[in-house]
Amino acid sequence: MKLAIAFLIVLLSVAVIPAQTSRYSCPMHPEVTSTRKGRKCPKCGMALTRQSAQPKTEPEPENKPATDSFSSLKIPDTPVLDQSGKELNFYSDLVKDKVVAINFVFTTCTAICPSLTATFRRVQQEAKTRGLEVQLISVSVDPTTDTPERLKDFAAKFKAEPGWTFVTGEKTRIDAVLQALGAAVNNRNDHTPMILIGNAGTDYWTRAYGLTSPAKIVDILADAAKRQ
Ligand SMILES: [Cu+2]
């Protein structure tokens, strides 16, 4: 009898304890979970959010729209500079009424930026092949170092064509843009590999991991272009 009770207690604690532990998971990648607060998703850099104690059994759709938190209205119309040193208003000149993909890079990065940028290059080529009109935007997370001249060299190195704009500018303004797009970081090396993809005309927004295959990213862009 005692043994049976002890067994029951062990069984109960096994069943109950995990359910009481807080779980955090990535809004874009539900398979990425942690029991610790404040973690970021290694796939897209988004902060993990707390989940209810009951794990979801329904699989999440792969391209979950970021509609719960994001809208064109959140994008600032801040004056910024492109790689030619031309002043543009971020929202009205680069985003408004367009199908866009935005990534976050810095020219002196030796880690992930070369891959993110090479991916964008292939996205640009593939979108062109498929007749899809898109605006690519690479926002510098290190605007103090990344002058328009540096960005121009960087763009040339990756054979960027018209329709791909590299953005820098006054640090406070760029910080405001990064903040609004969910890509603000204290240390440039911690920048997110996330790509923000949207149809600004219809206010449809989603996010993707920056090292997803270029074909898949173009699929997501094509899907965004069709969204009402
Ligand atoms: Cu980087």
mmCIF file of C-alpha atoms and ligand atoms in Angstrom, residues 106 109 112-113 191, ligand 1:
data_model
loop_
_atom_site.group_PDB
_atom_site.id
_atom_site.type_symbol
_atom_site.label_atom_id
_atom_site.label_comp_id
_atom_site.label_asym_id
_atom_site.label_seq_id
_atom_site.Cartn_x
_atom_site.Cartn_y
_atom_site.Cartn_z
ATOM 1 C CA PHE A 106 26.305 46.206 -41.163
ATOM 2 C CA CYS A 109 30.145 42.257 -40.037
ATOM 3 C CA ILE A 112 26.033 36.492 -40.695
ATOM 4 C CA CYS A 113 25.689 39.661 -42.831
ATOM 5 C CA HIS A 191 21.422 42.082 -34.730
HETATM 6 CU CU CU B 1 25.920 40.684 -39.120
#
